[in-house]
XYZ file of C-alpha atoms in Angstrom:
363
model
C 184.528 122.651 25.139
C 186.184 120.675 27.937
C 187.964 118.382 25.473
C 189.298 121.310 23.461
C 190.660 123.021 26.569
C 192.230 119.801 27.782
C 194.019 119.287 24.449
C 194.712 122.907 23.377
C 194.280 124.898 26.564
C 198.006 125.356 27.251
C 198.786 126.626 23.767
C 195.685 128.868 23.562
C 196.397 130.355 26.948
C 200.075 130.915 26.134
C 199.110 132.658 22.905
C 196.458 134.806 24.633
C 199.018 135.788 27.275
C 201.446 136.873 24.549
C 198.847 139.116 22.944
C 197.271 140.494 26.137
C 200.188 140.672 28.596
C 198.024 139.792 31.610
C 197.411 136.293 32.984
C 193.874 136.828 34.353
C 192.612 138.452 31.173
C 194.227 135.714 29.074
C 192.106 133.145 30.924
C 188.961 135.192 30.252
C 189.836 135.578 26.583
C 190.263 131.831 26.091
C 187.023 131.052 27.919
C 185.167 133.423 25.669
C 186.894 132.499 22.394
C 186.456 128.737 22.520
C 182.631 128.750 22.743
C 182.574 131.412 20.028
C 184.675 129.214 17.762
C 182.467 126.198 18.382
C 179.402 128.315 17.588
C 180.900 129.515 14.317
C 182.720 126.361 13.113
C 181.003 123.482 14.910
C 182.572 120.497 16.643
C 185.072 120.067 13.792
C 186.787 123.400 14.635
C 190.465 123.239 13.759
C 193.490 124.404 15.691
C 194.102 127.423 13.418
C 190.480 128.439 13.776
C 190.781 128.255 17.551
C 193.873 130.418 17.496
C 192.104 132.885 15.204
C 189.148 133.147 17.518
C 191.375 133.666 20.552
C 193.241 136.340 18.573
C 189.973 138.139 17.804
C 188.956 138.188 21.452
C 192.346 138.778 23.004
C 192.935 142.092 21.263
C 189.992 143.548 23.140
C 191.658 142.658 26.421
C 195.199 143.479 25.376
C 197.416 145.742 27.428
C 197.684 149.010 25.488
C 200.957 149.762 23.804
C 203.288 151.127 26.472
C 205.867 153.924 26.275
C 209.497 152.977 26.812
C 210.332 152.517 30.505
C 213.744 153.165 32.025
C 214.138 149.628 33.385
C 214.143 148.137 29.883
C 217.226 150.107 28.835
C 219.206 150.004 32.053
C 222.766 148.709 31.483
C 222.877 144.904 31.786
C 225.317 142.052 31.279
C 223.807 140.981 27.972
C 223.573 137.271 28.761
C 221.266 135.245 26.465
C 218.848 134.606 29.368
C 218.663 138.285 30.259
C 218.192 139.402 26.645
C 215.447 136.856 26.173
C 213.616 138.078 29.270
C 213.933 141.686 28.211
C 212.871 140.933 24.638
C 209.727 139.250 25.908
C 208.915 142.151 28.202
C 209.571 144.614 25.342
C 206.893 143.022 23.169
C 204.406 145.086 25.193
C 205.881 148.100 23.370
C 204.383 146.655 20.151
C 200.821 146.794 18.909
C 198.766 143.781 20.108
C 198.251 142.715 16.485
C 201.987 142.567 15.927
C 202.379 140.570 19.144
C 199.852 138.048 17.835
C 201.341 137.749 14.379
C 204.749 137.145 15.873
C 203.544 134.577 18.347
C 201.575 132.561 15.821
C 204.566 132.375 13.504
C 207.433 132.044 15.999
C 206.047 130.181 19.007
C 202.845 128.473 17.924
C 204.450 126.980 14.801
C 201.723 128.040 12.361
C 202.738 128.465 8.756
C 201.346 128.340 5.264
C 197.621 127.650 5.081
C 197.340 127.213 8.843
C 198.784 130.665 9.441
C 196.536 132.309 6.863
C 193.554 130.466 8.360
C 194.379 131.860 11.815
C 194.863 135.401 10.428
C 191.848 135.133 8.129
C 193.628 136.317 4.997
C 195.108 134.874 1.829
C 198.480 133.158 2.257
C 200.344 135.956 0.505
C 198.964 138.604 2.827
C 199.617 136.363 5.833
C 203.326 136.138 5.004
C 203.502 139.901 4.338
C 201.833 140.645 7.682
C 204.154 138.386 9.604
C 207.242 139.672 7.847
C 206.189 143.268 8.562
C 205.746 142.366 12.236
C 209.147 140.676 12.296
C 210.862 143.652 10.653
C 209.253 146.076 13.080
C 210.191 143.866 16.025
C 213.831 143.706 15.012
C 213.782 147.445 14.504
C 212.223 148.383 17.818
C 213.198 145.594 20.241
C 216.627 145.333 18.656
C 217.216 148.978 19.433
C 216.157 148.466 23.045
C 218.506 145.497 23.495
C 221.415 147.300 21.866
C 220.853 150.315 24.103
C 220.821 148.030 27.156
C 224.107 146.257 26.367
C 226.089 149.081 24.714
C 225.110 152.345 26.388
C 227.660 152.001 29.226
C 230.502 152.195 26.671
C 228.985 154.800 24.360
C 228.141 158.288 25.641
C 226.127 159.057 22.521
C 223.928 156.035 22.961
C 223.524 156.800 26.674
C 222.318 160.298 25.779
C 219.779 158.870 23.348
C 218.556 156.448 25.989
C 217.985 159.216 28.534
C 215.848 161.205 26.138
C 213.801 158.213 24.976
C 212.287 157.230 28.346
C 208.491 157.650 28.571
C 208.247 158.134 24.807
C 207.082 155.688 22.124
C 209.767 153.047 21.499
C 209.841 153.995 17.795
C 211.528 157.241 18.775
C 214.452 155.377 20.259
C 214.564 152.906 17.364
C 214.773 155.681 14.766
C 217.465 157.490 16.747
C 219.505 154.294 17.206
C 219.461 153.554 13.476
C 220.854 157.039 12.790
C 223.390 156.645 15.631
C 224.675 153.315 14.266
C 225.538 154.945 10.957
C 228.106 157.129 12.670
C 229.272 154.792 15.449
C 231.260 151.790 14.261
C 231.342 150.199 17.744
C 227.558 150.208 18.108
C 227.071 149.073 14.526
C 229.397 146.110 15.101
C 227.680 145.294 18.391
C 224.267 145.344 16.715
C 225.358 142.999 13.943
C 226.846 140.595 16.496
C 223.660 140.350 18.554
C 221.303 137.332 18.389
C 218.232 138.184 16.320
C 215.268 139.264 18.410
C 213.043 136.690 16.716
C 215.423 133.928 17.798
C 215.124 135.080 21.408
C 211.355 135.254 21.237
C 210.914 131.953 19.474
C 212.613 130.054 22.260
C 210.833 131.810 25.154
C 209.327 129.078 27.400
C 205.616 128.462 27.025
C 203.303 129.308 29.909
C 201.129 126.522 31.255
C 197.400 127.254 31.532
C 195.827 127.286 34.995
C 194.223 123.913 35.822
C 190.891 125.665 36.341
C 190.917 126.809 32.694
C 191.530 123.342 31.311
C 188.635 122.001 33.357
C 186.340 124.390 31.565
C 184.158 126.361 33.933
C 181.878 129.286 33.400
C 182.432 131.397 30.341
C 180.815 134.542 29.105
C 179.881 133.560 25.558
C 180.670 136.102 22.945
C 179.966 134.177 19.787
C 178.791 137.402 18.208
C 182.436 138.473 17.905
C 183.080 135.580 15.564
C 179.782 135.726 13.715
C 180.280 139.437 13.068
C 183.211 138.434 10.827
C 181.935 135.094 9.521
C 178.276 134.951 8.522
C 176.434 131.855 9.806
C 176.390 128.933 7.453
C 179.723 129.606 5.747
C 182.173 126.833 6.459
C 185.885 126.559 6.173
C 188.626 129.098 6.358
C 189.933 131.568 3.821
C 189.865 135.307 3.628
C 186.698 135.683 5.711
C 187.816 133.648 8.720
C 186.681 134.836 12.150
C 189.869 136.579 13.152
C 191.516 139.946 12.669
C 191.448 140.504 8.936
C 194.724 142.167 7.951
C 193.736 144.751 5.371
C 190.786 142.612 4.259
C 188.898 145.529 2.743
C 192.077 146.558 0.908
C 192.377 142.996 -0.392
C 188.994 143.397 -2.100
C 190.027 146.751 -3.482
C 193.152 145.210 -5.072
C 190.955 143.260 -7.491
C 189.833 146.509 -9.020
C 193.271 148.077 -9.468
C 194.234 148.679 -13.068
C 197.939 148.227 -12.475
C 200.100 146.307 -10.014
C 201.559 149.475 -8.488
C 198.549 149.604 -6.215
C 199.865 146.501 -4.427
C 202.581 148.481 -2.750
C 200.149 150.944 -1.255
C 198.031 148.124 0.075
C 201.049 146.541 1.673
C 201.737 149.729 3.581
C 198.237 149.496 5.083
C 198.660 145.822 5.866
C 201.886 146.430 7.699
C 200.542 149.187 9.916
C 196.774 149.195 10.087
C 194.401 146.268 10.575
C 190.703 145.580 10.833
C 189.554 144.308 14.186
C 186.335 143.461 16.003
C 185.611 145.719 18.971
C 183.534 144.702 21.968
C 180.401 145.872 20.177
C 181.039 143.419 17.336
C 181.691 146.215 14.835
C 184.744 146.197 12.625
C 186.896 149.268 13.010
C 190.407 150.365 12.129
C 193.110 150.710 14.762
C 196.547 152.231 14.267
C 199.908 150.789 14.957
C 201.656 152.264 18.007
C 202.783 155.852 17.671
C 200.591 157.208 14.914
C 197.811 156.754 12.333
C 198.893 155.873 8.812
C 196.710 156.934 5.916
C 197.427 155.947 2.331
C 196.203 157.360 -0.942
C 195.900 154.024 -2.724
C 193.868 155.029 -5.767
C 194.330 152.913 -8.909
C 197.406 153.708 -10.991
C 197.464 153.428 -14.771
C 200.939 153.525 -16.353
C 199.452 153.614 -19.835
C 201.419 152.216 -22.778
C 204.799 153.696 -21.941
C 204.917 155.085 -18.393
C 207.158 153.530 -15.782
C 206.762 155.804 -12.765
C 203.876 157.027 -10.603
C 203.332 158.335 -7.089
C 201.116 157.956 -4.068
C 200.976 159.826 -0.790
C 201.116 158.604 2.772
C 200.465 160.694 5.863
C 200.623 160.405 9.629
C 197.357 161.739 10.990
C 198.144 160.556 14.536
C 199.724 162.322 17.450
C 203.060 160.473 17.642
C 205.925 159.732 15.197
C 205.335 156.771 12.875
C 207.954 154.453 11.369
C 206.809 153.041 8.038
C 208.035 150.809 5.234
C 206.589 149.883 1.832
C 207.009 146.435 0.332
C 205.831 145.224 -3.052
C 204.236 141.822 -3.440
C 205.762 141.408 -6.899
C 209.341 141.760 -8.132
C 208.532 144.132 -10.997
C 207.427 146.943 -8.674
C 209.800 148.940 -6.481
C 209.605 152.165 -4.473
C 211.633 155.310 -3.975
C 211.222 157.062 -0.634
C 209.242 154.142 0.689
C 210.572 153.988 4.243
C 211.369 156.343 7.081
C 209.719 158.197 9.946
C 206.749 160.543 9.678
C 206.158 163.184 12.342
C 202.567 163.898 13.390
C 200.797 165.702 10.577
C 203.567 165.035 8.050
C 203.111 163.617 4.530
C 205.460 161.719 2.235
C 205.236 161.211 -1.536
C 206.387 157.735 -2.480
C 207.401 157.000 -6.063
C 206.353 153.724 -7.683
C 208.723 152.329 -10.297
C 207.482 149.760 -12.852
C 209.879 147.333 -14.538
C 208.185 146.924 -17.910
C 210.566 144.139 -18.920
C 209.057 141.934 -16.183
C 205.490 143.243 -15.725
C 202.514 141.619 -17.447
C 200.306 143.749 -19.704
C 196.868 144.876 -18.685
C 195.241 144.965 -15.284
C 197.034 143.168 -12.461
C 196.769 142.658 -8.745
């Protein structure tokens, strides 16, 4: 363990800190995750497997998603340094899973098979999960940054900012999108801003405490890893010991009779994930603001049909921003994005392009 912490301790700690938001708990998470990874994978444990194990432990220690605080949207000069600092602080408005997906892709330089190994899913689902996190980040944190730099010159934006404090950040984000459509000045300012992902990608890495890299006592929680990876199974793939983004939905996809089901699964992957709790059980947790449920039953277009429908609902207690995305270019959606109030439902239409789609059952 000491050699791993000496070589990888800085990166693992920096990643845990990004997910958790607290330095002391980040140290504890790394000390627990590394022995668990060694127990599951053996001495040949890879860097992506280490990150995946830290991810699985860190979510249990993560700072809960916070409401929007007034200090984040106070008028500021808008310098790159200030925007970077605020963007980093604003990541705590996101779900811990989204924080982790972003950090793995933007700051820990994992991509392709390494990224899918760390997330424990197939490469296609890994890229979808990361892109969903990026889109949500640009939507939410972008709205916070725009409000900070433009509210002093726009009374309408200032009014939105005042009503958004102490509420979920998605409320401000949805209101800012609507505001931009009628305010040319704010729309131009938004388009001129540096992308949020660029700011986050260049945020300086945190160095691990020296005591962590020397090893020390750790409370072993190998059961967290083994709960997701049965003993004796080697390698990575879709059963890796990390948060499995819509893993159960991935198995369901193999039984779908038509590719339209893919879109419904992507909705789940973008907003809900499977995660190990402290007990070692795998449960579902919601993205910040609400609980998304999807009626993703198999769809059969038959020999001539080209449209179908499925229903999504927000069974949580806060507004929920959602978006559907198809994994293939011959499926599209109508009504597949927007905001759902608590208790609301939305019927989404699935459109099949028969000139491009293969015949028969498809994933």
